Amino acid sequence: MVWNWIRSRLGARRPNGSTPGAGTAPLWSANSEAKRFQIRAVYADLRMKQLIQAGDHYRYAFNDFRDDLRREPAETVRTLAQATFFAHPDLAPAYLLHRNGYVRQASIAAMTVEHLSAFALLLLFFRCNDWVEPVRHDALEKVLALLPEAPSHMLESVLPILVRRAPSWTRYRRHATAPPVDLLDRALEVPQLQQAAIDSLAAMQFGPTTRIFYRLARYDWLDPHLESLPRSARTIGVRRAAMAALLQGKVRWQTGPRCKAEPMVRVLTVETNRGKLFRQAAGDPAATIRALAADALIRQGPDAFPAEDWRPLTQDKRPAVHARMSFFHRKWVTDDVPDYLTDARQAD
């Protein structure tokens, strides 16, 4: 009895007769059908929640995971985890939220395309920001391996969440033996995710769609698809942002925290038909896009575009357009604009 007590205090006690290397022994949290049923039920319930709410705090929903909080040798935990996922592969996604890093590593290794859902894929991305470096490394390798096999609808569901949340993840940038990496940059090297990004920009109806556009527009692989967005995008923010980039021939965005945001700009890598784009913008039903045409007219002058394309703007009653056309008239017709404003517009 005394010896058993000493063994338990030292973390050497192994309930249910399990021993290191016992290939058929499961983790203690999954050593009965009742516990496995409970883990599946909790995971199914979490999958039904909004993806934007997902995070490591979900681990507290799995009460049975507390059974694994024992002082056991790392190899014992790893072996039991591998045996668990070999015998019950469907449990692997739930254990991505486990508190033990060796268990998380084993669950990552067990993940296949058959396990994937939008929720499971998002959990894998979370593990790329794990507090344990080997887990981060394994998770990134697994994500890059599975992304090409993931269905497009799944990628489109996960991408807006990544764009919104990945900038706040900082651990994946810290590697003792490798240079800093940006998770979204690495993920968007995968052509399938690039196509999902293009499709998402056209299909999105809700959320911070303009912010998502500017996060993606810094990648030049988007340039050949920009011209279709002013017509196909379902939100006015994306349509306007794409048209602004096309008319100016460059994309502007801000990087860093809001209190210390730095302006960034890059020139588009594709040639555009400015006259055609101006005509499209000037005739757009949305006043905010017609205002972009007025801005282009102010910058380039009345001779840059056919008069029949811009003359209707002079009769536009919407304030956003009317104010700009009034300025256009003062600048190019009456020359009633201070020099510093004229210089600023020309410099832009």
Coordinates of C-alpha atoms in Angstrom, one line a residue:
M1 CA 0.0 0.0 0.0
V2 CA 2.8 2.4 0.9
W3 CA 4.7 1.5 -2.3
N4 CA 1.6 2.2 -4.4
W5 CA 1.1 5.5 -2.6
I6 CA 4.7 6.5 -3.4
R7 CA 4.3 5.4 -7.0
S8 CA 1.2 7.5 -7.4
R9 CA 2.9 10.6 -5.9
L10 CA 5.7 10.1 -8.3
G11 CA 3.3 9.8 -11.3
A12 CA 4.2 6.2 -11.9
R13 CA 0.8 4.7 -11.3
R14 CA -1.0 3.4 -14.4
P15 CA -4.7 2.7 -13.9
N16 CA -6.5 -0.2 -15.6
G17 CA -3.2 -2.1 -16.0
S18 CA -2.0 0.0 -18.9
T19 CA 1.7 0.0 -19.5
P20 CA 4.0 1.8 -21.9
G21 CA 3.8 0.4 -25.3
A22 CA 0.5 -1.4 -24.8
G23 CA -0.7 -1.0 -28.3
T24 CA -4.3 -1.7 -27.6
A25 CA -4.6 0.5 -24.5
P26 CA -6.5 3.8 -25.1
L27 CA -5.9 7.1 -23.4
W28 CA -7.7 7.2 -20.1
S29 CA -10.2 9.8 -21.5
A30 CA -11.3 7.3 -24.1
N31 CA -11.0 3.9 -22.3
S32 CA -14.7 3.2 -22.3
E33 CA -17.5 3.4 -24.9
A34 CA -19.3 5.9 -22.7
K35 CA -16.4 8.3 -22.6
R36 CA -15.9 8.0 -26.4
F37 CA -19.5 8.6 -27.0
Q38 CA -19.3 11.7 -24.8
I39 CA -16.3 13.1 -26.6
R40 CA -18.0 12.6 -30.0
A41 CA -21.1 14.3 -28.7
V42 CA -19.2 17.3 -27.4
Y43 CA -17.3 17.6 -30.6
A44 CA -20.5 17.4 -32.7
D45 CA -22.0 20.2 -30.6
L46 CA -19.0 22.4 -31.0
R47 CA -19.1 21.9 -34.8
M48 CA -22.5 23.5 -34.8
K49 CA -21.3 26.8 -33.3
Q50 CA -20.2 29.7 -35.4
L51 CA -16.7 29.2 -36.8
I52 CA -15.6 32.7 -35.7
Q53 CA -16.1 31.6 -32.1
A54 CA -13.8 28.6 -32.3
G55 CA -10.6 28.6 -30.2
D56 CA -8.6 26.8 -27.6
H57 CA -11.2 27.7 -24.9
Y58 CA -13.2 24.8 -26.3
R59 CA -10.9 22.3 -24.6
Y60 CA -12.8 23.0 -21.4
A61 CA -15.9 21.5 -22.9
F62 CA -14.3 18.0 -22.8
N63 CA -14.7 16.9 -19.2
D64 CA -13.1 13.5 -19.9
F65 CA -9.9 15.1 -21.0
R66 CA -9.1 15.7 -17.3
D67 CA -8.6 12.0 -17.0
D68 CA -5.4 12.3 -18.9
L69 CA -3.8 14.9 -16.6
R70 CA -1.4 12.5 -15.1
R71 CA 2.3 12.5 -14.6
E72 CA 3.2 9.9 -17.2
P73 CA 6.4 9.5 -19.3
A74 CA 6.0 11.3 -22.6
E75 CA 6.5 8.0 -24.5
T76 CA 3.6 6.4 -22.6
V77 CA 1.3 9.3 -23.5
R78 CA 2.3 9.3 -27.1
T79 CA 1.9 5.5 -27.4
L80 CA -1.5 5.5 -25.8
A81 CA -2.6 8.4 -28.0
Q82 CA -1.5 6.7 -31.2
A83 CA -3.3 3.5 -30.1
T84 CA -6.4 5.5 -29.4
F85 CA -6.5 7.1 -32.9
F86 CA -5.6 3.9 -34.6
A87 CA -8.6 2.1 -32.9
H88 CA -10.9 5.1 -33.1
P89 CA -9.8 7.4 -36.0
D90 CA -12.9 9.6 -35.7
L91 CA -11.7 10.9 -32.3
A92 CA -8.6 12.5 -33.8
P93 CA -10.1 16.0 -34.6
A94 CA -11.5 16.4 -31.1
Y95 CA -8.1 15.7 -29.5
L96 CA -6.6 18.6 -31.4
L97 CA -8.0 20.5 -28.4
H98 CA -6.3 18.3 -25.8
R99 CA -4.1 19.9 -23.1
N100 CA -1.2 17.5 -23.6
G101 CA 1.2 18.4 -26.4
Y102 CA 2.1 14.8 -27.1
V103 CA -1.6 14.0 -27.6
R104 CA -2.1 17.0 -29.9
Q105 CA 0.9 15.9 -31.9
A106 CA -0.5 12.4 -32.3
S107 CA -3.9 13.7 -33.3
I108 CA -2.3 15.9 -35.9
A109 CA -0.4 12.9 -37.3
A110 CA -3.7 10.9 -37.4
M111 CA -5.6 13.6 -39.4
T112 CA -6.5 12.7 -43.0
V113 CA -8.7 14.3 -45.5
E114 CA -11.5 12.0 -44.3
H115 CA -11.5 13.8 -41.0
L116 CA -11.8 17.3 -42.5
S117 CA -14.6 19.6 -42.0
A118 CA -14.5 23.4 -41.9
F119 CA -14.3 23.1 -38.1
A120 CA -11.5 20.5 -38.1
L121 CA -9.5 22.5 -40.7
L122 CA -9.8 25.6 -38.5
L123 CA -8.6 23.7 -35.5
L124 CA -5.5 22.6 -37.5
F125 CA -4.8 26.2 -38.3
F126 CA -5.1 27.0 -34.6
R127 CA -2.5 24.4 -33.8
C128 CA -0.1 26.3 -36.2
N129 CA -0.2 28.9 -33.4
D130 CA 0.2 26.3 -30.6
W131 CA 2.3 27.2 -27.6
V132 CA 4.6 24.2 -28.2
E133 CA 7.0 24.6 -31.2
P134 CA 7.0 20.9 -32.4
V135 CA 3.2 21.0 -32.4
R136 CA 3.3 24.2 -34.5
H137 CA 5.7 22.6 -36.9
D138 CA 3.7 19.4 -37.3
A139 CA 0.4 21.4 -37.7
L140 CA 1.8 23.6 -40.5
E141 CA 3.1 20.6 -42.4
K142 CA -0.2 18.8 -42.0
V143 CA -2.2 21.9 -43.1
L144 CA -0.1 22.4 -46.2
A145 CA -0.5 18.7 -47.0
L146 CA -4.3 18.6 -46.6
L147 CA -5.2 22.0 -48.2
P148 CA -4.9 20.7 -51.8
E149 CA -7.3 17.9 -50.9
A150 CA -9.9 19.9 -49.1
P151 CA -13.2 20.7 -50.9
S152 CA -13.5 24.3 -52.2
H153 CA -16.6 25.0 -50.1
M154 CA -14.7 24.1 -46.9
L155 CA -11.8 26.4 -47.9
E156 CA -14.2 29.3 -48.6
S157 CA -15.8 28.8 -45.1
V158 CA -12.4 28.9 -43.3
L159 CA -10.7 31.7 -45.3
P160 CA -12.6 34.7 -43.9
I161 CA -11.9 33.4 -40.4
L162 CA -8.2 33.1 -41.1
V163 CA -8.0 36.6 -42.6
R164 CA -9.7 38.1 -39.5
R165 CA -7.9 36.2 -36.8
A166 CA -4.5 35.1 -38.1
P167 CA -2.9 38.6 -37.7
S168 CA -3.4 38.3 -33.9
W169 CA -1.6 34.9 -33.8
T170 CA 2.1 35.5 -33.0
R171 CA 3.5 32.2 -31.9
Y172 CA 3.8 30.8 -35.4
R173 CA 6.2 33.5 -36.2
R174 CA 8.7 32.3 -33.6
H175 CA 10.9 29.3 -34.5
A176 CA 14.2 28.5 -32.9
T177 CA 15.6 27.0 -36.1
A178 CA 13.7 28.7 -38.9
P179 CA 13.1 32.3 -40.0
P180 CA 9.8 33.9 -39.1
V181 CA 6.8 32.9 -41.3
D182 CA 3.4 34.4 -41.9
L183 CA 0.7 31.7 -41.6
L184 CA -1.6 33.2 -44.2
D185 CA 1.3 33.8 -46.6
R186 CA 2.3 30.1 -46.4
A187 CA -1.3 28.9 -46.7
L188 CA -2.0 31.1 -49.7
E189 CA 0.9 29.5 -51.6
V190 CA -1.5 26.6 -52.2
P191 CA -3.3 27.2 -55.5
Q192 CA -6.5 25.6 -54.2
L193 CA -6.7 28.2 -51.4
Q194 CA -6.0 31.0 -53.8
Q195 CA -8.9 29.9 -56.0
A196 CA -11.1 29.7 -52.8
A197 CA -10.0 33.3 -52.0
I198 CA -11.0 34.5 -55.4
D199 CA -14.4 32.8 -55.2
S200 CA -15.0 34.1 -51.7
L201 CA -14.5 37.7 -52.7
A202 CA -17.2 37.4 -55.2
A203 CA -19.6 35.3 -53.0
M204 CA -19.2 37.0 -49.6
Q205 CA -22.3 38.9 -48.4
F206 CA -21.6 39.5 -44.7
G207 CA -18.8 40.5 -42.4
P208 CA -15.8 42.7 -42.9
T209 CA -15.7 42.1 -46.6
T210 CA -13.7 45.2 -47.5
R211 CA -11.0 44.4 -44.9
I212 CA -10.8 40.8 -46.3
F213 CA -10.3 42.2 -49.8
Y214 CA -7.4 44.4 -48.8
R215 CA -5.8 41.6 -46.9
L216 CA -5.9 39.4 -50.0
A217 CA -5.2 42.2 -52.5
R218 CA -1.6 42.4 -51.4
Y219 CA -1.0 39.2 -53.3
D220 CA -0.3 39.8 -57.0
W221 CA -1.9 36.5 -58.0
L222 CA -5.2 38.2 -57.4
D223 CA -4.5 40.9 -60.1
P224 CA -5.8 38.9 -63.2
H225 CA -9.2 38.5 -61.4
L226 CA -9.6 42.0 -60.2
E227 CA -11.5 43.2 -63.3
S228 CA -14.3 40.7 -62.7
L229 CA -15.0 41.8 -59.1
P230 CA -16.7 45.1 -59.8
R231 CA -19.3 43.2 -61.7
S232 CA -19.5 39.9 -59.8
A233 CA -18.9 40.7 -56.2
R234 CA -22.1 40.7 -54.0
T235 CA -21.0 43.4 -51.6
I236 CA -20.5 47.0 -52.5
G237 CA -17.3 47.2 -50.4
V238 CA -15.5 44.6 -52.5
R239 CA -16.8 46.1 -55.8
R240 CA -15.7 49.6 -54.8
A241 CA -12.3 48.4 -53.5
A242 CA -11.6 46.5 -56.7
M243 CA -12.7 49.3 -59.0
A244 CA -10.5 51.8 -57.0
A245 CA -7.5 49.6 -57.5
L246 CA -8.1 49.2 -61.2
L247 CA -8.7 52.9 -61.9
Q248 CA -5.6 53.9 -59.9
G249 CA -3.4 51.0 -61.2
K250 CA -2.3 50.2 -57.6
V251 CA -3.6 48.8 -54.4
R252 CA -3.3 50.6 -51.1
W253 CA -3.7 49.1 -47.6
Q254 CA -2.6 49.5 -44.1
T255 CA -0.6 47.1 -42.0
G256 CA 0.1 46.7 -38.3
P257 CA -2.1 47.6 -35.3
R258 CA -4.6 50.3 -35.8
C259 CA -2.8 52.7 -33.5
K260 CA 0.4 52.3 -35.5
A261 CA -0.9 51.4 -38.9
E262 CA 1.6 51.9 -41.8
P263 CA 0.3 52.7 -45.3
M264 CA 1.4 50.2 -48.0
V265 CA 1.0 50.3 -51.7
R266 CA 1.9 48.1 -54.7
V267 CA 1.4 48.5 -58.4
L268 CA -0.9 46.1 -60.2
T269 CA 0.9 43.5 -62.4
V270 CA -1.7 43.5 -65.2
E271 CA -2.6 46.0 -67.9
T272 CA -6.1 47.5 -67.7
N273 CA -8.3 49.4 -70.1
R274 CA -8.8 52.6 -68.1
G275 CA -11.3 54.0 -70.5
K276 CA -13.5 51.0 -70.3
L277 CA -13.2 50.9 -66.5
F278 CA -14.1 54.6 -66.3
R279 CA -17.2 54.1 -68.4
Q280 CA -18.2 51.2 -66.2
A281 CA -17.7 53.1 -63.0
A282 CA -19.4 56.2 -64.2
G283 CA -22.5 54.2 -65.1
D284 CA -22.6 52.0 -62.0
P285 CA -25.8 52.1 -60.0
A286 CA -23.9 52.6 -56.7
A287 CA -23.0 56.3 -56.0
T288 CA -19.8 55.2 -54.1
I289 CA -18.5 53.7 -57.3
R290 CA -19.6 56.6 -59.5
A291 CA -17.6 58.7 -57.1
L292 CA -14.5 56.8 -58.0
A293 CA -15.1 57.8 -61.6
A294 CA -15.3 61.4 -60.5
D295 CA -12.0 61.0 -58.6
A296 CA -10.3 59.7 -61.7
L297 CA -11.7 62.6 -63.6
I298 CA -10.3 65.0 -61.0
R299 CA -6.9 63.4 -61.2
Q300 CA -6.6 63.1 -65.0
G301 CA -8.7 65.9 -66.3
P302 CA -11.6 66.1 -68.8
D303 CA -9.5 65.1 -71.8
A304 CA -8.5 61.8 -70.3
F305 CA -11.9 60.3 -71.1
P306 CA -14.6 60.8 -73.7
A307 CA -17.0 63.6 -72.7
E308 CA -20.0 61.4 -73.3
D309 CA -18.8 59.1 -70.6
W310 CA -18.3 61.7 -67.9
R311 CA -20.9 64.4 -68.7
P312 CA -23.7 62.5 -66.9
L313 CA -21.7 62.8 -63.7
T314 CA -22.2 66.6 -63.8
Q315 CA -25.9 66.0 -63.4
D316 CA -25.6 63.5 -60.6
K317 CA -27.5 64.5 -57.5
R318 CA -26.0 62.1 -55.0
P319 CA -23.8 64.1 -52.5
A320 CA -20.7 61.8 -52.9
V321 CA -20.7 62.5 -56.7
H322 CA -22.0 66.0 -56.7
A323 CA -19.3 67.3 -54.3
R324 CA -16.6 65.7 -56.4
M325 CA -17.9 67.1 -59.7
S326 CA -18.1 70.6 -58.1
F327 CA -14.4 70.3 -57.3
F328 CA -13.7 69.0 -60.8
H329 CA -15.4 72.1 -62.2
R330 CA -13.4 74.4 -60.0
K331 CA -10.1 72.7 -60.8
W332 CA -10.4 72.2 -64.5
V333 CA -12.9 74.8 -65.7
T334 CA -12.7 77.9 -63.5
D335 CA -9.2 77.2 -62.1
D336 CA -10.6 78.2 -58.7
V337 CA -8.5 75.7 -56.6
P338 CA -5.6 76.6 -54.3
D339 CA -2.2 75.5 -55.5
Y340 CA -1.6 73.1 -52.6
L341 CA -4.8 71.2 -53.5
T342 CA -3.9 71.0 -57.1
D343 CA -0.4 69.8 -56.3
A344 CA -1.8 67.2 -53.9
R345 CA -4.2 65.8 -56.4
Q346 CA -1.6 65.6 -59.2
A347 CA 0.9 63.9 -56.8
D348 CA -1.7 61.3 -56.0

